[in-house]
Short mmCIF file of C-alpha atoms in Angstrom, two decimals:
data_model
loop_
_atom_site.label_atom_id
_atom_site.label_comp_id
_atom_site.label_asym_id
_atom_site.label_seq_id
_atom_site.Cartn_x
_atom_site.Cartn_y
_atom_site.Cartn_z
CA SER A 1 61.12 69.09 76.71
CA GLN A 2 63.85 71.25 75.28
CA THR A 3 66.27 69.96 72.67
CA ILE A 4 69.16 71.50 70.82
CA HIS A 5 70.20 70.47 67.33
CA GLN A 6 73.60 71.21 65.88
CA TRP A 7 74.84 70.26 62.43
CA PRO A 8 76.81 69.00 60.72
CA ALA A 9 78.49 66.61 63.14
CA THR A 10 81.77 66.61 61.21
CA LEU A 11 83.12 68.86 58.51
CA VAL A 12 86.32 68.94 56.50
CA GLN A 13 86.93 72.19 54.68
CA PRO A 14 89.91 73.58 52.71
CA VAL A 15 91.68 76.73 53.82
CA GLY A 16 90.00 79.80 52.38
CA SER A 17 86.58 78.22 52.02
CA PRO A 18 83.47 79.61 53.76
CA LEU A 19 81.84 78.10 56.80
CA SER A 20 78.29 77.92 58.09
CA LEU A 21 77.36 75.95 61.20
CA GLU A 22 73.78 75.96 62.37
CA CYS A 23 72.19 75.45 65.75
CA THR A 24 68.50 75.39 66.61
CA VAL A 25 66.72 75.02 69.91
CA GLU A 26 63.27 73.51 70.41
CA GLY A 27 60.90 73.61 73.34
CA THR A 28 61.80 76.99 74.78
CA SER A 29 61.47 80.61 73.76
CA ASN A 30 63.86 83.53 74.01
CA PRO A 31 66.86 81.46 75.07
CA ASN A 32 70.34 82.84 75.45
CA LEU A 33 72.50 81.20 72.79
CA TYR A 34 76.22 80.52 72.80
CA TRP A 35 78.98 79.33 70.49
CA TYR A 36 82.04 77.76 72.09
CA ARG A 37 85.20 76.29 70.60
CA GLN A 38 87.14 73.51 72.25
CA ALA A 39 90.70 72.81 71.19
CA ALA A 40 92.05 69.30 71.75
CA GLY A 41 92.69 68.67 75.45
CA ARG A 42 91.58 72.15 76.41
CA GLY A 43 88.66 73.81 78.07
CA LEU A 44 85.95 75.72 76.30
CA GLN A 45 86.48 79.15 74.81
CA LEU A 46 83.39 81.32 74.44
CA LEU A 47 83.21 82.79 70.95
CA PHE A 48 79.80 84.48 70.78
CA TYR A 49 76.64 84.78 72.80
CA SER A 50 73.25 86.23 72.07
CA VAL A 51 70.43 87.34 74.35
CA GLY A 52 67.98 88.00 71.54
CA ILE A 53 67.36 88.21 67.80
CA GLY A 54 70.05 90.27 66.12
CA GLN A 55 71.94 90.78 69.40
CA ILE A 56 75.41 89.25 69.22
CA SER A 57 78.30 89.73 71.61
CA SER A 58 81.76 88.68 70.49
CA GLU A 59 84.20 87.49 73.10
CA VAL A 60 87.23 86.86 70.93
CA PRO A 61 88.16 88.90 67.83
CA GLN A 62 88.84 86.42 65.06
CA ASN A 63 87.96 85.10 61.67
CA LEU A 64 84.45 84.07 62.68
CA SER A 65 81.08 85.78 62.96
CA ALA A 66 77.69 84.80 64.34
CA SER A 67 74.13 85.67 63.51
CA ARG A 68 70.75 85.03 65.10
CA PRO A 69 68.13 85.43 62.38
CA GLN A 70 65.37 83.80 64.44
CA ASP A 71 64.68 83.43 68.14
CA ARG A 72 65.91 79.83 68.35
CA GLN A 73 68.46 79.77 65.54
CA PHE A 74 72.13 80.60 65.90
CA ILE A 75 74.59 80.48 63.01
CA LEU A 76 78.38 80.53 63.09
CA SER A 77 80.06 81.68 59.90
CA SER A 78 83.34 82.47 58.28
CA LYS A 79 84.09 83.95 54.88
CA LYS A 80 87.53 82.35 54.65
CA LEU A 81 88.65 79.56 56.95
CA LEU A 82 92.13 79.42 58.42
CA LEU A 83 94.00 76.33 59.58
CA SER A 84 93.70 77.67 63.13
CA ASP A 85 89.90 77.50 62.89
CA SER A 86 90.05 73.72 63.25
CA GLY A 87 88.42 72.50 66.44
CA PHE A 88 85.29 71.25 68.10
CA TYR A 89 82.47 73.79 68.00
CA LEU A 90 79.68 73.61 70.52
CA CYS A 91 76.38 75.44 70.59
CA ALA A 92 74.59 75.90 73.89
CA TRP A 93 71.52 77.58 75.32
CA ASP A 94 70.26 78.66 78.68
CA ARG A 95 67.62 80.77 80.39
CA VAL A 96 68.17 83.08 83.32
CA ASN A 97 69.47 81.21 86.37
CA SER A 98 69.71 77.88 84.58
CA PRO A 99 72.77 75.85 83.56
CA LEU A 100 74.01 75.58 80.02
CA HIS A 101 72.57 72.92 77.69
CA PHE A 102 74.93 71.86 74.93
CA GLY A 103 74.49 70.41 71.50
CA ASN A 104 76.60 67.46 70.38
CA GLY A 105 79.12 69.62 68.59
CA THR A 106 80.68 69.92 65.15
CA ARG A 107 84.19 68.62 64.55
CA LEU A 108 85.74 71.02 62.02
CA THR A 109 88.98 70.15 60.27
CA VAL A 110 90.49 72.77 58.02
CA THR A 111 92.97 71.27 55.55
CA SER B 1 95.43 81.65 82.56
CA GLN B 2 92.28 79.62 83.22
CA GLN B 3 90.03 80.69 86.06
CA GLY B 4 89.37 77.04 86.87
CA GLU B 5 92.07 74.41 86.90
CA GLU B 6 91.19 70.75 87.41
CA ASP B 7 93.46 68.29 89.08
CA PRO B 8 94.45 65.65 88.18
CA GLN B 9 94.47 66.01 84.41
CA ALA B 10 93.81 62.28 84.07
CA LEU B 11 92.62 59.62 86.48
CA SER B 12 92.19 55.86 86.04
CA ILE B 13 90.46 53.76 88.66
CA GLN B 14 88.85 50.35 88.97
CA GLU B 15 85.12 50.05 88.63
CA GLY B 16 83.46 50.32 92.01
CA GLU B 17 86.08 52.65 93.46
CA ASN B 18 85.46 56.30 94.25
CA ALA B 19 86.83 59.05 92.02
CA THR B 20 87.76 62.49 93.28
CA MET B 21 88.53 65.46 91.07
CA ASN B 22 89.55 68.89 92.25
CA CYS B 23 89.08 72.37 90.86
CA SER B 24 90.90 75.50 91.92
CA TYR B 25 90.03 79.02 90.85
CA LYS B 26 91.44 82.48 91.30
CA THR B 27 88.73 85.08 91.87
CA SER B 28 85.55 85.27 93.94
CA ILE B 29 82.65 83.40 92.41
CA ASN B 30 78.86 83.45 92.44
CA ASN B 31 78.59 79.74 91.77
CA LEU B 32 80.62 76.81 90.50
CA GLN B 33 79.28 74.21 88.10
CA TRP B 34 80.48 70.75 87.11
CA TYR B 35 79.92 69.33 83.63
CA ARG B 36 80.64 65.95 82.06
CA GLN B 37 81.70 65.40 78.48
CA ASN B 38 81.67 61.99 76.84
CA SER B 39 84.19 61.61 74.06
CA GLY B 40 83.19 63.56 70.97
CA ARG B 41 79.96 64.85 72.51
CA GLY B 42 78.63 68.00 74.09
CA LEU B 43 78.85 68.81 77.76
CA VAL B 44 76.17 67.77 80.21
CA HIS B 45 75.48 69.76 83.36
CA LEU B 46 75.92 67.72 86.53
CA ILE B 47 75.58 70.00 89.51
CA LEU B 48 75.75 73.64 90.56
CA ILE B 49 76.94 74.81 93.96
CA ARG B 50 76.49 78.40 95.08
CA SER B 51 79.11 80.40 96.90
CA ASN B 52 77.17 80.22 100.17
CA GLU B 53 76.92 76.42 100.03
CA ARG B 54 79.60 74.06 101.28
CA GLU B 55 78.37 70.70 100.07
CA LYS B 56 75.83 69.36 97.64
CA HIS B 57 74.74 65.87 96.65
CA SER B 58 73.11 64.45 93.55
CA GLY B 59 72.82 60.67 93.35
CA ARG B 60 76.38 59.28 93.40
CA LEU B 61 77.86 62.76 93.07
CA ARG B 62 79.09 64.85 95.96
CA VAL B 63 80.45 68.34 95.43
CA THR B 64 82.19 70.45 98.03
CA LEU B 65 83.15 74.09 97.86
CA ASP B 66 85.72 75.87 100.01
CA THR B 67 85.61 79.55 99.14
CA SER B 68 88.45 80.36 101.55
CA LYS B 69 90.75 78.06 99.58
CA LYS B 70 89.06 78.85 96.27
CA SER B 71 88.63 75.18 95.53
CA SER B 72 85.97 72.59 94.83
CA SER B 73 85.96 68.83 94.61
CA LEU B 74 83.73 66.39 92.77
CA LEU B 75 83.42 62.90 94.24
CA ILE B 76 81.84 60.09 92.25
CA THR B 77 81.11 57.12 94.47
CA ALA B 78 80.88 53.49 93.37
CA SER B 79 82.17 54.31 89.88
CA ARG B 80 80.78 52.59 86.80
CA ALA B 81 82.20 52.10 83.31
CA ALA B 82 79.63 54.64 82.08
CA ASP B 83 81.29 57.30 84.23
CA THR B 84 84.26 57.29 81.84
CA ALA B 85 84.33 60.87 80.52
CA SER B 86 86.00 64.23 80.95
CA TYR B 87 84.81 66.38 83.82
CA PHE B 88 84.98 70.17 83.79
CA CYS B 89 84.44 72.75 86.45
CA ALA B 90 83.10 76.14 85.43
CA THR B 91 83.04 79.28 87.52
CA ASP B 92 80.46 82.04 87.37
CA VAL B 93 81.77 85.29 88.77
CA GLY B 94 78.31 86.78 88.98
CA PHE B 95 77.49 87.94 85.49
CA GLY B 96 75.66 84.84 84.30
CA ASN B 97 76.69 82.04 82.03
CA GLU B 98 78.08 84.43 79.40
CA LYS B 99 80.97 84.93 81.77
CA LEU B 100 81.31 81.26 82.73
CA THR B 101 84.93 80.15 82.64
CA PHE B 102 85.71 76.49 82.07
CA GLY B 103 88.76 74.63 83.27
CA THR B 104 90.76 72.23 81.13
CA GLY B 105 89.09 69.14 82.58
CA THR B 106 89.94 65.83 84.21
CA ARG B 107 89.88 62.79 81.98
CA LEU B 108 88.39 59.93 84.05
CA THR B 109 88.76 56.33 82.91
CA ILE B 110 86.92 53.57 84.75
CA ILE B 111 88.57 50.18 84.28
CA PRO B 112 86.03 47.32 84.26
#
């Protein structure tokens, strides 16, 4: 069966520090991969999605970037975190005509 | 503004009662999906209803879709404490999940 791993679960980082969140998917090949951010009490905001290695689409211009170095690996990065980057980050995958499957998220607090 | 808006924002009911949550949206859709999120966790897909369907069932879940009113409802029957979670509707306007728009959710609390 397919599983999605996302780490770390929680992260506290100072303003101006770099960020790297990693997501990997097992049990499927060539998935579509997504990064979402969820602010407290809000819905999900799509940040990036990828349909293949090296193919990244950005939905919201911001302080973050994404990379897909391998078929089932998706990385969310920042060179310098801002206070406004705090939030709950969720990785997800899907295949054509299937629903989204989410990881358990990373709670990021920028101090 | 959000494509999908859930109503109510929060709902508390006694265990065993039925819970109904509503979702309204603005533009034509290809399908509408409902997800559940336990506190501090990722979302879990519950059910998908296509624009040409009016009702769908899955276990204790019943989803209806009224495209003329641009609204959907999620009914959970015989609620259990484990149903305590936030529930989100998400609308697909026909371009796949990369264009899925999530509402702000209904926070459901089941009182034992």
